[in-house]
Amino acid sequence: QVQLVESGGGVVRPGRSLRLSCAASGFAFSSYGMHWVRQAPGKGLEWVAVISYDSKTKKYADSVKGRFTISRDNSKNTLYLQMNSLRGDDAAVYFCAKEELTTIFGMVKYVFFDSWGQGTLVTVSS
Amino acid sequence: SSELTQDPAVSVALGQTVRITCQGDSLRNHYANWYQKKPGQAPVLVIYGDNYRPSGIPDRFSGSNSGNTDSLTITGAQAEDEADYYCNSRDSSGNPSLFGPGTRVSVL
């Protein structure tokens, strides 16, 4: 079955960097878009970034654009999130999520997250 | 506007029916997905494409759309349905990046 396991979270000082990883198994990782979604303490889900299956397309939330970089290594079945210039409002549980889509007549109909990891906690504190 | 709005909280008696709504202009033309989130657990997809239920999701969960409002209905709520529920939709590029603020469902 699909398994996504995040790692790399921890306590970091404001302005510093952290790299999160998401190890994937149980599916053809190189064929799927992958996302990062976060949840700050007591807050709702916030989409962070997406990377296409072939790494050609990357998109970011405005709140992290220019500071975070999403990447993947299909040979290692691993997704990454490089987080630089961390701020207090970046503190959250970070989830990786597998993208699934349905098509009709060759056109994408629905896109959604069908599998999620358990998350890794990032704490930003001086 | 690309914003999605949800009621903060609803409660339902055990075995009764509850409907959670998600409003937004984007929902007139785009679908909604729904995720269940329990504390300390990964989110779980319960509805995609307005009204499709993934395999393994109980049939007491259903979804619908009317105009700018999507709804998630739990018919015969169970204690294990107590959770936060988030609607989710796509942005103008097709990326499912929009989340509603979430609705906390309490089962009494």
Tab-separated table of C-alpha atoms in Angstrom:
chain	number	residue	atom	x	y	z
A	1	GLN	CA	0.000	0.000	0.000
A	2	VAL	CA	1.003	3.625	-0.393
A	3	GLN	CA	3.283	4.861	2.325
A	4	LEU	CA	4.635	8.375	2.784
A	5	VAL	CA	7.039	9.059	5.628
A	6	GLU	CA	8.206	12.569	6.371
A	7	SER	CA	11.363	13.404	8.272
A	8	GLY	CA	13.689	16.311	8.931
A	9	GLY	CA	11.527	18.412	11.199
A	10	GLY	CA	12.859	19.952	14.375
A	11	VAL	CA	13.518	23.162	16.249
A	12	VAL	CA	15.227	25.898	14.262
A	13	ARG	CA	16.001	29.535	14.943
A	14	PRO	CA	14.357	32.267	12.876
A	15	GLY	CA	16.296	32.975	9.726
A	16	ARG	CA	17.856	29.522	9.580
A	17	SER	CA	17.218	26.667	7.170
A	18	LEU	CA	15.796	23.172	7.314
A	19	ARG	CA	15.276	20.439	4.732
A	20	LEU	CA	12.339	18.085	4.965
A	21	SER	CA	12.193	14.711	3.261
A	22	CYS	CA	9.308	12.450	2.334
A	23	ALA	CA	10.130	8.828	1.558
A	24	ALA	CA	7.552	7.204	-0.691
A	25	SER	CA	6.785	3.550	-1.253
A	26	GLY	CA	3.997	1.323	-2.522
A	27	PHE	CA	3.382	3.189	-5.771
A	28	ALA	CA	5.183	4.406	-8.900
A	29	PHE	CA	6.574	7.565	-7.327
A	30	SER	CA	8.078	8.850	-10.575
A	31	SER	CA	4.622	8.981	-12.191
A	32	TYR	CA	2.881	11.287	-9.724
A	33	GLY	CA	2.870	14.921	-8.775
A	34	MET	CA	3.634	15.519	-5.126
A	35	HIS	CA	2.674	18.283	-2.727
A	36	TRP	CA	3.573	19.726	0.638
A	37	VAL	CA	0.734	20.913	2.887
A	38	ARG	CA	1.195	22.332	6.362
A	39	GLN	CA	-0.883	22.899	9.475
A	40	ALA	CA	0.198	25.475	12.014
A	41	PRO	CA	-0.742	24.818	15.654
A	42	GLY	CA	-4.458	25.364	16.103
A	43	LYS	CA	-4.885	26.377	12.477
A	44	GLY	CA	-6.205	24.828	9.310
A	45	LEU	CA	-4.539	23.131	6.372
A	46	GLU	CA	-2.448	25.336	4.098
A	47	TRP	CA	-1.120	24.233	0.748
A	48	VAL	CA	2.614	24.957	0.405
A	49	ALA	CA	4.056	23.645	-2.859
A	50	VAL	CA	3.693	21.171	-5.715
A	51	ILE	CA	6.148	19.470	-8.035
A	52	SER	CA	5.223	17.592	-11.184
A	53	TYR	CA	6.248	13.980	-11.708
A	54	ASP	CA	9.199	15.014	-13.872
A	55	SER	CA	10.220	18.081	-11.799
A	56	LYS	CA	9.526	20.379	-14.757
A	57	THR	CA	6.738	22.266	-12.993
A	58	LYS	CA	6.956	23.687	-9.489
A	59	LYS	CA	4.499	26.027	-7.833
A	60	TYR	CA	4.492	27.691	-4.432
A	61	ALA	CA	2.137	29.454	-2.080
A	62	ASP	CA	2.780	33.190	-1.950
A	63	SER	CA	3.672	32.843	1.737
A	64	VAL	CA	6.742	30.710	0.950
A	65	LYS	CA	7.708	31.825	-2.554
A	66	GLY	CA	11.363	32.743	-2.769
A	67	ARG	CA	12.202	31.029	0.531
A	68	PHE	CA	11.151	27.397	0.021
A	69	THR	CA	12.209	25.035	-2.763
A	70	ILE	CA	10.473	21.786	-3.587
A	71	SER	CA	12.416	19.030	-5.313
A	72	ARG	CA	12.389	15.286	-5.814
A	73	ASP	CA	14.736	12.423	-6.547
A	74	ASN	CA	12.833	9.782	-8.450
A	75	SER	CA	15.753	7.360	-8.188
A	76	LYS	CA	15.362	7.477	-4.416
A	77	ASN	CA	11.562	7.773	-4.319
A	78	THR	CA	11.970	10.850	-2.165
A	79	LEU	CA	10.400	14.299	-2.078
A	80	TYR	CA	12.125	17.268	-0.471
A	81	LEU	CA	11.301	20.712	0.833
A	82	GLN	CA	14.217	23.072	1.392
A	83	MET	CA	13.095	25.810	3.739
A	84	ASN	CA	15.276	28.909	4.040
A	85	SER	CA	14.867	32.143	5.971
A	86	LEU	CA	12.410	30.474	8.323
A	87	ARG	CA	9.964	32.660	10.213
A	88	GLY	CA	7.766	32.104	13.200
A	89	ASP	CA	4.698	31.677	11.044
A	90	ASP	CA	6.363	28.779	9.241
A	91	ALA	CA	6.035	26.682	12.390
A	92	ALA	CA	3.698	23.835	11.542
A	93	VAL	CA	3.304	20.156	10.923
A	94	TYR	CA	4.362	19.574	7.327
A	95	PHE	CA	2.624	16.819	5.381
A	96	CYS	CA	3.610	15.403	2.034
A	97	ALA	CA	0.715	14.317	-0.133
A	98	LYS	CA	0.436	12.266	-3.297
A	99	GLU	CA	-1.535	13.811	-6.093
A	100	GLU	CA	-4.111	11.768	-7.909
A	101	LEU	CA	-6.140	12.840	-10.865
A	102	THR	CA	-8.989	11.528	-12.924
A	103	THR	CA	-9.328	12.148	-16.624
A	104	ILE	CA	-12.121	12.159	-19.144
A	105	PHE	CA	-11.405	11.991	-22.858
A	106	GLY	CA	-7.746	12.580	-22.054
A	107	MET	CA	-8.370	15.788	-20.140
A	108	VAL	CA	-7.818	16.201	-16.423
A	109	LYS	CA	-11.137	16.237	-14.628
A	110	TYR	CA	-10.369	16.127	-10.915
A	111	VAL	CA	-7.163	16.581	-8.937
A	112	PHE	CA	-6.933	15.663	-5.281
A	113	PHE	CA	-4.642	14.298	-2.588
A	114	ASP	CA	-5.318	10.604	-2.157
A	115	SER	CA	-2.531	9.716	0.268
A	116	TRP	CA	-0.821	11.682	3.000
A	117	GLY	CA	2.086	11.149	5.327
A	118	GLN	CA	1.829	11.482	9.097
A	119	GLY	CA	3.680	14.773	9.046
A	120	THR	CA	6.835	16.209	10.567
A	121	LEU	CA	6.823	19.072	13.060
A	122	VAL	CA	8.807	22.224	12.412
A	123	THR	CA	9.239	24.604	15.332
A	124	VAL	CA	10.742	28.035	14.736
A	125	SER	CA	11.965	29.601	17.936
A	126	SER	CA	14.851	31.645	19.207
B	1	SER	CA	-12.503	35.582	-5.266
B	2	SER	CA	-10.598	32.380	-4.575
B	3	GLU	CA	-11.591	32.197	-0.910
B	4	LEU	CA	-13.530	29.274	0.563
B	5	THR	CA	-15.618	29.713	3.689
B	6	GLN	CA	-16.906	27.127	6.158
B	7	ASP	CA	-18.820	27.238	9.420
B	8	PRO	CA	-16.339	26.856	12.284
B	9	ALA	CA	-18.200	24.118	14.112
B	10	VAL	CA	-21.281	21.940	14.043
B	11	SER	CA	-22.578	19.248	16.312
B	12	VAL	CA	-24.681	16.192	15.604
B	13	ALA	CA	-26.323	13.560	17.758
B	14	LEU	CA	-25.052	10.037	17.348
B	15	GLY	CA	-26.818	8.385	14.440
B	16	GLN	CA	-28.253	11.598	13.075
B	17	THR	CA	-27.420	13.515	9.910
B	18	VAL	CA	-25.153	16.535	9.605
B	19	ARG	CA	-24.367	18.696	6.604
B	20	ILE	CA	-21.196	20.751	6.345
B	21	THR	CA	-21.054	23.495	3.773
B	22	CYS	CA	-18.274	25.227	1.870
B	23	GLN	CA	-18.938	28.446	-0.012
B	24	GLY	CA	-16.900	30.233	-2.620
B	25	ASP	CA	-17.247	31.829	-6.022
B	26	SER	CA	-14.799	29.318	-7.477
B	27	LEU	CA	-17.196	26.499	-6.650
B	28	ARG	CA	-19.607	27.681	-9.319
B	29	ASN	CA	-17.187	26.384	-11.944
B	30	HIS	CA	-14.836	24.105	-10.066
B	31	TYR	CA	-15.237	21.009	-7.941
B	32	ALA	CA	-14.536	20.480	-4.267
B	33	ASN	CA	-12.706	17.751	-2.417
B	34	TRP	CA	-13.223	17.033	1.267
B	35	TYR	CA	-10.677	15.856	3.828
B	36	GLN	CA	-11.198	14.527	7.327
B	37	LYS	CA	-8.515	15.494	9.839
B	38	LYS	CA	-8.201	14.079	13.340
B	39	PRO	CA	-5.624	15.328	15.858
B	40	GLY	CA	-2.252	13.717	15.393
B	41	GLN	CA	-3.319	11.893	12.263
B	42	ALA	CA	-2.856	12.385	8.547
B	43	PRO	CA	-5.743	13.940	6.626
B	44	VAL	CA	-7.985	11.467	4.854
B	45	LEU	CA	-9.769	12.095	1.560
B	46	VAL	CA	-13.492	11.424	1.992
B	47	ILE	CA	-14.971	13.028	-1.137
B	48	TYR	CA	-13.430	14.192	-4.418
B	49	GLY	CA	-14.919	15.860	-7.458
B	50	ASP	CA	-17.919	17.181	-5.501
B	51	ASN	CA	-19.550	13.804	-4.931
B	52	TYR	CA	-17.223	10.851	-5.547
B	53	ARG	CA	-16.329	8.656	-2.632
B	54	PRO	CA	-12.906	6.946	-2.600
B	55	SER	CA	-12.800	3.248	-1.952
B	56	GLY	CA	-12.814	2.440	1.720
B	57	ILE	CA	-14.823	5.505	2.729
B	58	PRO	CA	-18.167	4.554	4.318
B	59	ASP	CA	-21.237	5.334	2.248
B	60	ARG	CA	-22.615	7.517	5.033
B	61	PHE	CA	-20.347	10.220	3.567
B	62	SER	CA	-21.739	11.991	0.531
B	63	GLY	CA	-21.105	15.234	-1.306
B	64	SER	CA	-23.087	17.613	-3.454
B	65	ASN	CA	-22.862	20.987	-5.147
B	66	SER	CA	-25.371	23.753	-5.708
B	67	GLY	CA	-24.142	26.970	-7.248
B	68	ASN	CA	-21.373	28.423	-5.133
B	69	THR	CA	-21.845	25.939	-2.303
B	70	ASP	CA	-20.495	22.437	-1.839
B	71	SER	CA	-21.813	20.241	0.927
B	72	LEU	CA	-20.534	17.203	2.768
B	73	THR	CA	-23.252	15.159	4.425
B	74	ILE	CA	-22.748	12.484	7.032
B	75	THR	CA	-25.864	10.351	7.275
B	76	GLY	CA	-25.969	8.411	10.520
B	77	ALA	CA	-22.952	10.018	12.159
B	78	GLN	CA	-20.729	7.748	14.208
B	79	ALA	CA	-18.482	8.608	17.112
B	80	GLU	CA	-15.430	8.063	14.904
B	81	ASP	CA	-16.628	10.797	12.541
B	82	GLU	CA	-15.762	13.441	15.119
B	83	ALA	CA	-13.038	15.419	13.351
B	84	ASP	CA	-12.224	18.571	11.440
B	85	TYR	CA	-13.390	18.606	7.836
B	86	TYR	CA	-11.739	20.734	5.169
B	87	CYS	CA	-13.035	21.549	1.742
B	88	ASN	CA	-10.460	21.969	-0.985
B	89	SER	CA	-10.639	23.242	-4.517
B	90	ARG	CA	-8.428	24.177	-7.414
B	91	ASP	CA	-6.966	27.507	-8.347
B	92	SER	CA	-7.049	29.032	-11.830
B	93	SER	CA	-4.180	26.831	-12.989
B	94	GLY	CA	-5.880	23.631	-11.877
B	95	ASN	CA	-3.737	23.147	-8.790
B	96	PRO	CA	-5.772	22.004	-5.729
B	97	SER	CA	-4.271	24.725	-3.556
B	98	LEU	CA	-7.367	26.238	-1.961
B	99	PHE	CA	-8.442	25.031	1.455
B	100	GLY	CA	-11.393	26.191	3.480
B	101	PRO	CA	-10.798	27.085	7.145
B	102	GLY	CA	-12.292	23.815	8.330
B	103	THR	CA	-15.396	22.746	10.237
B	104	ARG	CA	-15.126	20.923	13.527
B	105	VAL	CA	-17.770	18.219	13.794
B	106	SER	CA	-18.700	17.068	17.264
B	107	VAL	CA	-20.745	13.892	17.676
B	108	LEU	CA	-22.836	14.050	20.827
